[in-house]
Amino acid sequence: MQHVDTLIAARWIIPIEPHGSVLDDHAVAVHQGRIVAVLPEKQARERFMPQQLVERRSHVLLPGLVNTHAHAAMSLLRGAAESAHFDHWLQRQVWPLEQRWLDADYVRDGTELAIADMLTSGTTCFADMHLFPEATAQMVAATRMRACIGLPVLDGRTVWADSADEYLDRGLRLHDEYRDDPLVTTMLAPYAPAAVGDATLARVRRAADELELPVTMHLNESRGEVEVGGERALARLERLGLLSPLLLAVHMVHVDEEDMERAAAGGISIAHCPQSNLKLGNGVCPVTALRAHGIALTLGTDGAASNNDLSLLDEMRTAALLASGVRHAPVVAPDDGEPDEVPAMTAHDWLQIATLNGARALGMGDAIGSLLPDKWADLCCIDLARAHTQPVYDVASQIVYAVSREQVSDVWVAGRALVWQGQLTHIDLDDVLRRARRWQQRISGK
Ligand SMILES: [Zn+2]
């Protein structure tokens, strides 16, 4: 018998790899934070002597969800900026509020609130983009969550840095600080094409290539951002050498055929954030057309100021319904006539998008995102014993179309249970909520 820390037996397991597979009455053996094996429960009990046996008889176990675009600190602005017009929302509501209130404490408190929100809805890893990334990283480390912290790069002055030099210096120092951390990784995060000049983007590209760091950037979120100075944003990024597999482009709502061909040739990934795009009136990202071009999709919630929650389960449902209801065909027909029929996306496709695709886009495809031996045991367990999720013919479709976040029973990150039977184990939720209320009182002046 082999000693392991934990054996988790579940009614169903969706390992994500191989694609589409659903395992009945299987178990995951976990030791020192990593997956040792995924096998039939009967065999697992013969082979392993676990320190802890976890039995989840009406549950499905799958990899933790990977949220590829968040602004965690903005949880403190949940509901504070409700304009349905993107420019007004960003420039007249969000920026003035953040200019007034933003500091390291704001980022720490907002991030902890966001982590509580994400963990209890099954997310085990998120990519963040915000000023004071060191405060975000500290909170991620303190709560034992996993995150890829965006190192902000701008040409303009903010409360965090004065110049592109200073952003890059501070960001790369943070990268060094967390170089060997198993839970915190970093990526370069130039905010958006209009916020950074060519020289700065060229430096971002050099740093990304040297350090093999992913790069993330808002791209073509609103109609007004498609062109900068008469040049299409994607053409400019191509000219600067940024369209590569290292790039995770956020939004990509307003794209034409040429943009899609450029994106596909570069091998970039997309962080699709449908709820934020819908709420701010920005439109619908043509995911089926992007996918038909072979471009990898991932899912993000964006910040709570435009969503207004950080549940990737909800995001997945919105994305799946939108993609089947609004099926964008590639714009240009092939020479022989009609455009090809766009293949429908399945619930398993969406589960992969919300897990493994996200992990890959963040440079963690070998470490998380599916239940393979040696990967980190980042797991999410969902109880299907509810009126609205029984009977079960198709587990994947039940998760995508019917499950609610309250059914997330347990969440592990690197083998550590951060949610246990619905309760957060490493976060004092009462204290987090108290601090959130205090911020709301200060920000609203009440
Ligand atoms: Zn964003």
Coordinates of C-alpha atoms and ligand atoms in Angstrom, one line a residue:
M1 CA 0.0 0.0 0.0
Q2 CA 1.2 3.5 -1.0
H3 CA 0.8 6.3 1.6
V4 CA -0.8 9.5 0.2
D5 CA -2.0 12.6 1.9
T6 CA -5.5 12.6 0.5
L7 CA -7.8 10.3 -1.5
I8 CA -10.9 12.1 -2.9
A9 CA -13.6 9.7 -4.2
A10 CA -16.4 11.3 -6.3
R11 CA -19.5 10.0 -8.2
W12 CA -18.1 11.6 -11.3
I13 CA -14.7 13.0 -12.4
I14 CA -14.2 15.2 -15.4
P15 CA -10.4 15.2 -15.9
I16 CA -10.5 17.5 -19.0
E17 CA -7.8 15.4 -20.6
P18 CA -8.7 13.3 -22.5
H19 CA -11.2 15.8 -23.9
G20 CA -14.9 14.8 -23.2
S21 CA -14.2 12.0 -20.8
V22 CA -16.4 11.5 -17.7
L23 CA -15.2 8.9 -15.2
D24 CA -17.8 7.2 -12.9
D25 CA -17.0 6.3 -9.3
H26 CA -13.3 7.3 -9.6
A27 CA -10.9 8.8 -7.1
V28 CA -8.0 11.3 -7.2
A29 CA -5.0 10.5 -5.0
V30 CA -3.1 13.5 -3.9
H31 CA 0.3 13.7 -2.2
Q32 CA 2.4 16.8 -1.4
G33 CA 0.1 19.0 -3.3
R34 CA 0.2 17.0 -6.5
I35 CA -2.0 14.5 -8.2
V36 CA -0.6 11.0 -8.0
A37 CA -3.3 9.1 -9.9
V38 CA -6.9 9.2 -11.1
L39 CA -8.3 5.7 -11.1
P40 CA -11.5 3.7 -10.3
E41 CA -12.3 4.0 -6.6
K42 CA -12.1 0.3 -6.0
Q43 CA -8.5 0.1 -7.3
A44 CA -7.6 3.3 -5.4
R45 CA -8.7 1.7 -2.1
E46 CA -6.5 -1.3 -2.8
R47 CA -3.5 0.7 -3.9
F48 CA -3.4 3.7 -1.5
M49 CA -3.4 4.3 2.2
P50 CA -4.6 7.9 2.5
Q51 CA -4.1 10.0 5.6
Q52 CA -7.5 11.6 4.8
L53 CA -10.3 10.0 2.8
V54 CA -12.8 12.4 1.3
E55 CA -16.1 10.9 0.0
R56 CA -18.3 12.9 -2.3
R57 CA -21.1 10.6 -3.3
S58 CA -23.3 13.0 -5.3
H59 CA -20.6 15.2 -6.6
V60 CA -18.6 15.9 -9.7
L61 CA -14.9 16.6 -9.3
L62 CA -13.0 18.6 -11.9
P63 CA -10.0 20.9 -12.2
G64 CA -10.3 24.3 -10.5
L65 CA -11.5 27.0 -12.9
V66 CA -9.0 29.4 -14.3
N67 CA -10.2 33.0 -14.6
T68 CA -7.9 34.7 -17.2
H69 CA -9.0 38.3 -16.7
A70 CA -9.8 40.0 -13.4
H71 CA -9.1 43.3 -11.6
A72 CA -9.5 41.8 -8.1
A73 CA -9.1 45.0 -6.2
M74 CA -12.1 46.5 -8.0
S75 CA -14.4 44.3 -6.0
L76 CA -14.6 47.2 -3.6
L77 CA -16.4 49.1 -6.5
R78 CA -19.0 46.4 -7.0
G79 CA -22.1 48.4 -8.0
A80 CA -20.4 51.8 -7.5
A81 CA -20.2 52.6 -11.2
E82 CA -23.4 51.5 -13.1
S83 CA -23.3 53.5 -16.3
A84 CA -24.1 51.3 -19.3
H85 CA -21.9 53.3 -21.6
F86 CA -18.3 52.1 -21.6
D87 CA -16.5 55.4 -22.0
H88 CA -18.6 57.1 -19.4
W89 CA -18.3 54.2 -17.0
L90 CA -14.5 54.0 -17.4
Q91 CA -13.5 57.7 -17.6
R92 CA -16.2 59.4 -15.6
Q93 CA -17.0 56.8 -13.0
V94 CA -14.2 54.2 -12.4
W95 CA -11.1 56.3 -13.0
P96 CA -12.1 59.2 -10.7
L97 CA -13.1 56.7 -7.9
E98 CA -9.8 54.8 -8.2
Q99 CA -7.8 58.0 -8.4
R100 CA -9.3 59.2 -5.1
W101 CA -9.1 55.9 -3.2
L102 CA -6.5 53.7 -4.6
D103 CA -3.6 52.6 -2.3
A104 CA -2.1 49.4 -1.1
D105 CA -4.7 48.8 1.6
Y106 CA -7.5 49.2 -1.0
V107 CA -5.8 46.6 -3.2
R108 CA -5.3 44.2 -0.3
D109 CA -8.8 44.4 1.0
G110 CA -10.4 44.3 -2.5
T111 CA -8.3 41.4 -3.5
E112 CA -9.2 39.4 -0.4
L113 CA -12.9 40.0 -1.1
A114 CA -12.3 38.9 -4.7
I115 CA -10.5 35.7 -3.7
A116 CA -13.4 34.8 -1.3
D117 CA -15.8 35.3 -4.2
M118 CA -13.7 33.3 -6.7
L119 CA -12.8 30.4 -4.4
T120 CA -16.4 29.8 -3.4
S121 CA -17.4 29.7 -7.0
G122 CA -14.8 27.1 -8.0
T123 CA -12.0 29.2 -9.3
T124 CA -8.5 28.2 -8.2
C125 CA -6.4 30.5 -10.3
F126 CA -6.9 34.0 -11.7
A127 CA -4.9 36.5 -13.8
D128 CA -5.0 40.0 -12.4
M129 CA -4.4 43.4 -13.8
H130 CA -4.2 46.3 -11.4
L131 CA -1.9 48.9 -9.9
F132 CA -0.1 47.9 -6.6
P133 CA 0.5 44.3 -7.9
E134 CA 2.8 43.7 -4.9
A135 CA -0.3 44.1 -2.7
T136 CA -2.3 41.7 -4.8
A137 CA 0.6 39.1 -4.8
Q138 CA 0.9 39.4 -1.0
M139 CA -2.8 38.7 -0.5
V140 CA -2.7 35.7 -3.0
A141 CA 0.2 34.3 -1.0
A142 CA -1.5 34.9 2.3
T143 CA -4.7 33.1 1.3
R144 CA -2.9 30.3 -0.5
M145 CA -4.8 31.0 -3.8
R146 CA -3.0 30.7 -7.1
A147 CA -2.7 33.7 -9.4
C148 CA -0.8 35.1 -12.3
I149 CA -0.2 38.8 -11.4
G150 CA -0.1 41.3 -14.1
L151 CA 2.8 43.8 -13.9
P152 CA 1.2 47.0 -15.0
V153 CA 2.9 49.0 -17.8
L154 CA 1.8 52.5 -18.8
D155 CA 3.4 55.6 -20.3
G156 CA 1.3 57.8 -18.0
R157 CA 1.8 58.7 -14.4
T158 CA -0.2 57.1 -11.7
V159 CA -0.1 56.8 -7.9
W160 CA 2.0 53.7 -8.4
A161 CA 4.7 54.8 -10.9
D162 CA 5.8 57.9 -12.9
S163 CA 7.1 56.5 -16.1
A164 CA 7.3 53.4 -18.3
D165 CA 10.8 52.9 -16.8
E166 CA 9.5 52.9 -13.3
Y167 CA 6.6 50.5 -14.1
L168 CA 8.9 48.1 -15.7
D169 CA 11.6 48.3 -13.0
R170 CA 9.0 47.8 -10.2
G171 CA 7.2 45.0 -12.1
L172 CA 10.3 43.1 -13.0
R173 CA 11.5 43.3 -9.4
L174 CA 8.2 41.8 -8.3
H175 CA 8.7 39.1 -10.9
D176 CA 12.1 38.3 -9.3
E177 CA 10.7 38.2 -5.9
Y178 CA 8.2 35.5 -6.8
R179 CA 10.4 33.6 -9.2
D180 CA 10.3 30.4 -7.2
D181 CA 6.9 30.7 -5.6
P182 CA 4.7 27.7 -6.5
L183 CA 1.5 29.8 -6.3
V184 CA 2.3 33.2 -7.7
T185 CA 3.5 33.8 -11.2
T186 CA 3.6 37.0 -13.2
M187 CA 2.8 38.4 -16.6
L188 CA 3.4 41.8 -18.3
A189 CA 0.3 43.9 -18.5
P190 CA 0.4 46.9 -20.7
Y191 CA -3.1 48.3 -20.0
A192 CA -4.3 48.9 -23.6
P193 CA -2.9 50.0 -26.9
A194 CA -3.8 53.7 -26.4
A195 CA -2.0 53.7 -23.0
V196 CA 1.5 52.7 -24.3
G197 CA 3.6 54.0 -27.1
D198 CA 5.6 51.9 -29.6
A199 CA 8.9 52.3 -27.6
T200 CA 7.3 51.0 -24.4
L201 CA 5.6 48.1 -26.2
A202 CA 9.0 47.2 -27.8
R203 CA 10.5 47.0 -24.3
V204 CA 7.5 44.9 -23.1
R205 CA 8.2 42.5 -26.0
R206 CA 11.9 42.3 -25.2
A207 CA 11.2 41.6 -21.5
A208 CA 8.6 39.0 -22.4
D209 CA 10.9 37.2 -24.8
E210 CA 13.9 37.2 -22.4
L211 CA 11.9 36.0 -19.4
E212 CA 9.3 33.9 -21.3
L213 CA 6.6 35.9 -19.6
P214 CA 3.1 36.0 -20.9
V215 CA 1.7 39.5 -21.9
T216 CA -1.9 40.5 -21.4
M217 CA -3.6 43.6 -22.7
H218 CA -7.2 44.9 -23.2
L219 CA -7.7 44.8 -27.0
N220 CA -10.7 46.0 -29.1
E221 CA -13.1 46.0 -26.2
S222 CA -15.0 49.0 -27.5
R223 CA -15.5 50.3 -31.0
G224 CA -13.4 53.3 -30.2
E225 CA -10.3 51.2 -29.5
V226 CA -10.1 49.4 -32.8
E227 CA -7.7 52.0 -34.3
V228 CA -5.1 54.1 -32.7
G229 CA -3.7 57.0 -34.9
G230 CA -5.2 55.5 -38.1
E231 CA -3.6 52.1 -37.5
R232 CA -5.6 49.0 -36.5
A233 CA -4.6 47.9 -33.0
L234 CA -3.8 44.4 -34.2
A235 CA -1.8 45.6 -37.1
R236 CA 0.3 47.7 -34.8
L237 CA 0.9 44.8 -32.4
E238 CA 1.9 42.6 -35.3
R239 CA 4.3 45.3 -36.5
L240 CA 5.8 45.4 -33.0
G241 CA 6.2 41.7 -32.8
L242 CA 3.7 41.2 -30.0
L243 CA 1.3 38.8 -31.7
S244 CA 2.8 35.6 -30.4
P245 CA 1.7 32.6 -28.2
L246 CA 2.8 34.7 -25.2
L247 CA -0.1 37.2 -25.8
L248 CA -3.4 36.9 -24.0
A249 CA -5.7 39.5 -25.6
V250 CA -8.6 40.5 -23.4
H251 CA -12.0 41.1 -25.0
M252 CA -11.5 41.2 -28.8
V253 CA -15.1 42.1 -29.3
H254 CA -14.6 44.3 -32.4
V255 CA -12.5 42.3 -34.8
D256 CA -12.7 42.0 -38.6
E257 CA -11.5 39.1 -40.8
E258 CA -8.0 40.6 -41.1
D259 CA -7.7 41.0 -37.3
M260 CA -8.7 37.3 -36.9
E261 CA -6.2 36.2 -39.4
R262 CA -3.4 38.2 -37.8
A263 CA -4.4 36.9 -34.3
A264 CA -4.4 33.3 -35.7
A265 CA -1.1 33.6 -37.4
G266 CA 0.5 35.0 -34.2
G267 CA -1.0 32.1 -32.1
I268 CA -2.4 34.4 -29.5
S269 CA -5.1 33.5 -26.9
I270 CA -8.2 35.4 -26.0
A271 CA -9.7 36.1 -22.6
H272 CA -13.4 36.2 -23.4
C273 CA -15.4 38.3 -20.8
P274 CA -19.0 38.1 -22.1
Q275 CA -20.8 39.4 -19.0
S276 CA -18.7 42.6 -18.8
N277 CA -19.0 43.2 -22.6
L278 CA -22.8 42.8 -22.4
K279 CA -23.2 44.9 -19.3
L280 CA -21.1 47.8 -20.6
G281 CA -22.9 47.7 -24.0
N282 CA -19.7 46.8 -25.9
G283 CA -21.2 43.9 -27.9
V284 CA -20.5 40.2 -28.4
C285 CA -17.1 38.7 -29.1
P286 CA -17.4 36.5 -32.2
V287 CA -16.1 33.4 -30.4
T288 CA -17.3 30.8 -32.9
A289 CA -15.5 32.7 -35.8
L290 CA -12.4 33.1 -33.7
R291 CA -12.4 29.4 -32.9
A292 CA -13.0 28.5 -36.5
H293 CA -9.7 30.4 -37.2
G294 CA -8.0 28.1 -34.6
I295 CA -7.6 30.8 -32.0
A296 CA -7.5 29.6 -28.4
L297 CA -10.3 30.9 -26.2
T298 CA -10.2 31.3 -22.4
L299 CA -12.7 32.9 -20.0
G300 CA -12.4 35.9 -17.7
T301 CA -14.8 37.7 -15.5
D302 CA -13.2 41.1 -15.8
G303 CA -13.6 43.3 -12.6
A304 CA -16.6 43.3 -10.3
A305 CA -17.2 46.9 -11.3
S306 CA -18.5 45.6 -14.6
N307 CA -19.8 42.1 -14.0
N308 CA -20.7 42.3 -11.0
D309 CA -19.5 39.0 -9.5
L310 CA -16.5 36.9 -10.2
S311 CA -18.1 33.5 -10.7
L312 CA -16.5 31.8 -13.7
L313 CA -19.3 29.2 -13.5
D314 CA -21.8 32.0 -14.4
E315 CA -19.5 33.4 -17.0
M316 CA -19.3 30.0 -18.6
R317 CA -23.0 29.7 -18.9
T318 CA -23.4 33.2 -20.4
A319 CA -20.6 32.4 -22.9
A320 CA -22.0 29.0 -23.9
L321 CA -25.6 30.4 -24.4
L322 CA -24.3 33.4 -26.4
A323 CA -22.1 31.3 -28.6
S324 CA -24.9 28.9 -29.5
G325 CA -27.4 31.8 -29.9
V326 CA -25.2 34.1 -31.9
R327 CA -23.1 31.9 -34.1
H328 CA -20.7 34.1 -36.0
A329 CA -19.4 32.6 -39.2
P330 CA -16.1 33.7 -40.6
V331 CA -16.7 36.9 -42.5
V332 CA -14.9 36.0 -45.7
A333 CA -16.2 33.1 -47.8
P334 CA -13.7 30.6 -49.2
D335 CA -13.1 30.8 -52.9
D336 CA -15.5 28.0 -53.6
G337 CA -18.6 29.9 -52.3
E338 CA -20.3 29.8 -48.9
P339 CA -18.4 30.1 -45.6
D340 CA -18.0 26.7 -43.9
E341 CA -20.6 25.7 -41.4
V342 CA -19.4 26.9 -38.0
P343 CA -19.2 23.9 -35.6
A344 CA -21.4 24.1 -32.5
M345 CA -19.5 24.2 -29.2
T346 CA -20.2 21.5 -26.6
A347 CA -20.4 21.7 -22.8
H348 CA -17.1 19.8 -22.7
D349 CA -15.5 22.5 -25.0
W350 CA -16.6 25.1 -22.5
L351 CA -15.2 23.2 -19.5
Q352 CA -11.9 23.0 -21.3
I353 CA -12.0 26.7 -22.1
A354 CA -12.6 27.5 -18.4
T355 CA -9.8 25.3 -17.2
L356 CA -7.0 23.9 -19.4
N357 CA -7.1 26.7 -22.1
G358 CA -6.8 29.3 -19.3
A359 CA -3.9 27.4 -17.8
R360 CA -2.1 27.2 -21.1
A361 CA -2.6 30.9 -21.9
L362 CA -1.0 31.8 -18.5
G363 CA 2.0 29.6 -19.2
M364 CA 0.8 26.9 -16.7
G365 CA -0.5 24.3 -19.1
D366 CA 2.0 21.7 -17.7
A367 CA 1.1 22.5 -14.1
I368 CA -2.6 22.9 -13.8
G369 CA -5.9 22.9 -15.8
S370 CA -6.5 19.1 -16.0
L371 CA -6.3 16.1 -13.8
L372 CA -3.1 14.4 -14.9
P373 CA -0.5 12.8 -12.6
D374 CA 2.2 15.3 -11.4
K375 CA 0.0 18.3 -12.0
W376 CA -0.9 20.4 -8.9
A377 CA -4.1 19.2 -7.2
D378 CA -6.1 22.3 -8.0
L379 CA -9.7 20.9 -7.8
C380 CA -13.3 21.9 -7.6
C381 CA -16.0 19.7 -6.3
I382 CA -19.7 20.4 -7.1
D383 CA -22.7 18.7 -5.4
L384 CA -25.4 17.8 -8.0
A385 CA -27.9 16.6 -5.4
R386 CA -30.3 19.4 -5.9
A387 CA -33.7 19.6 -7.6
H388 CA -32.4 21.7 -10.4
T389 CA -29.5 19.4 -11.2
Q390 CA -31.2 16.0 -11.1
P391 CA -31.5 13.6 -12.8
V392 CA -28.1 13.5 -14.5
Y393 CA -27.8 12.3 -18.1
D394 CA -24.9 14.6 -19.0
V395 CA -22.7 15.9 -16.2
A396 CA -20.8 18.4 -18.4
S397 CA -24.0 20.1 -19.6
Q398 CA -25.4 20.1 -16.0
I399 CA -22.3 22.1 -14.9
V400 CA -22.4 24.5 -17.8
Y401 CA -26.2 25.1 -18.0
A402 CA -27.7 24.4 -14.5
V403 CA -25.3 24.4 -11.6
S404 CA -25.2 27.4 -9.3
R405 CA -22.2 28.6 -7.3
E406 CA -23.8 27.5 -4.0
Q407 CA -23.2 23.9 -5.1
V408 CA -19.5 24.3 -5.0
S409 CA -18.7 22.2 -1.9
D410 CA -15.0 21.9 -1.8
V411 CA -12.0 23.6 -3.5
W412 CA -8.4 22.6 -3.2
V413 CA -5.3 24.5 -4.4
A414 CA -2.1 22.5 -4.5
G415 CA -3.8 19.9 -2.4
R416 CA -4.8 22.3 0.3
A417 CA -8.6 22.6 1.0
L418 CA -9.4 26.3 0.8
V419 CA -13.1 25.6 0.7
W420 CA -14.4 22.7 2.8
Q421 CA -18.1 21.8 2.7
G422 CA -19.0 25.3 1.5
Q423 CA -16.8 27.2 4.0
L424 CA -13.7 29.2 3.4
T425 CA -10.8 27.7 5.5
H426 CA -8.0 30.3 5.1
I427 CA -10.1 33.5 5.0
D428 CA -12.0 35.1 7.8
L429 CA -15.0 36.0 5.8
D430 CA -16.7 38.1 8.6
D431 CA -13.6 40.3 8.7
V432 CA -13.3 40.6 4.9
L433 CA -17.0 41.7 4.7
R434 CA -16.5 44.2 7.6
R435 CA -13.6 45.8 5.7
A436 CA -15.6 45.8 2.5
R437 CA -18.5 47.6 4.2
R438 CA -16.1 50.2 5.7
W439 CA -14.7 50.9 2.2
Q440 CA -18.2 51.3 0.8
Q441 CA -19.0 53.8 3.6
R442 CA -15.9 55.8 2.9
I443 CA -16.3 55.7 -0.9
S444 CA -20.0 56.6 -0.9
G445 CA -19.4 59.2 1.9
K446 CA -22.1 57.6 4.1
Ligands
ZN1 ZN -10.4 44.5 -17.8

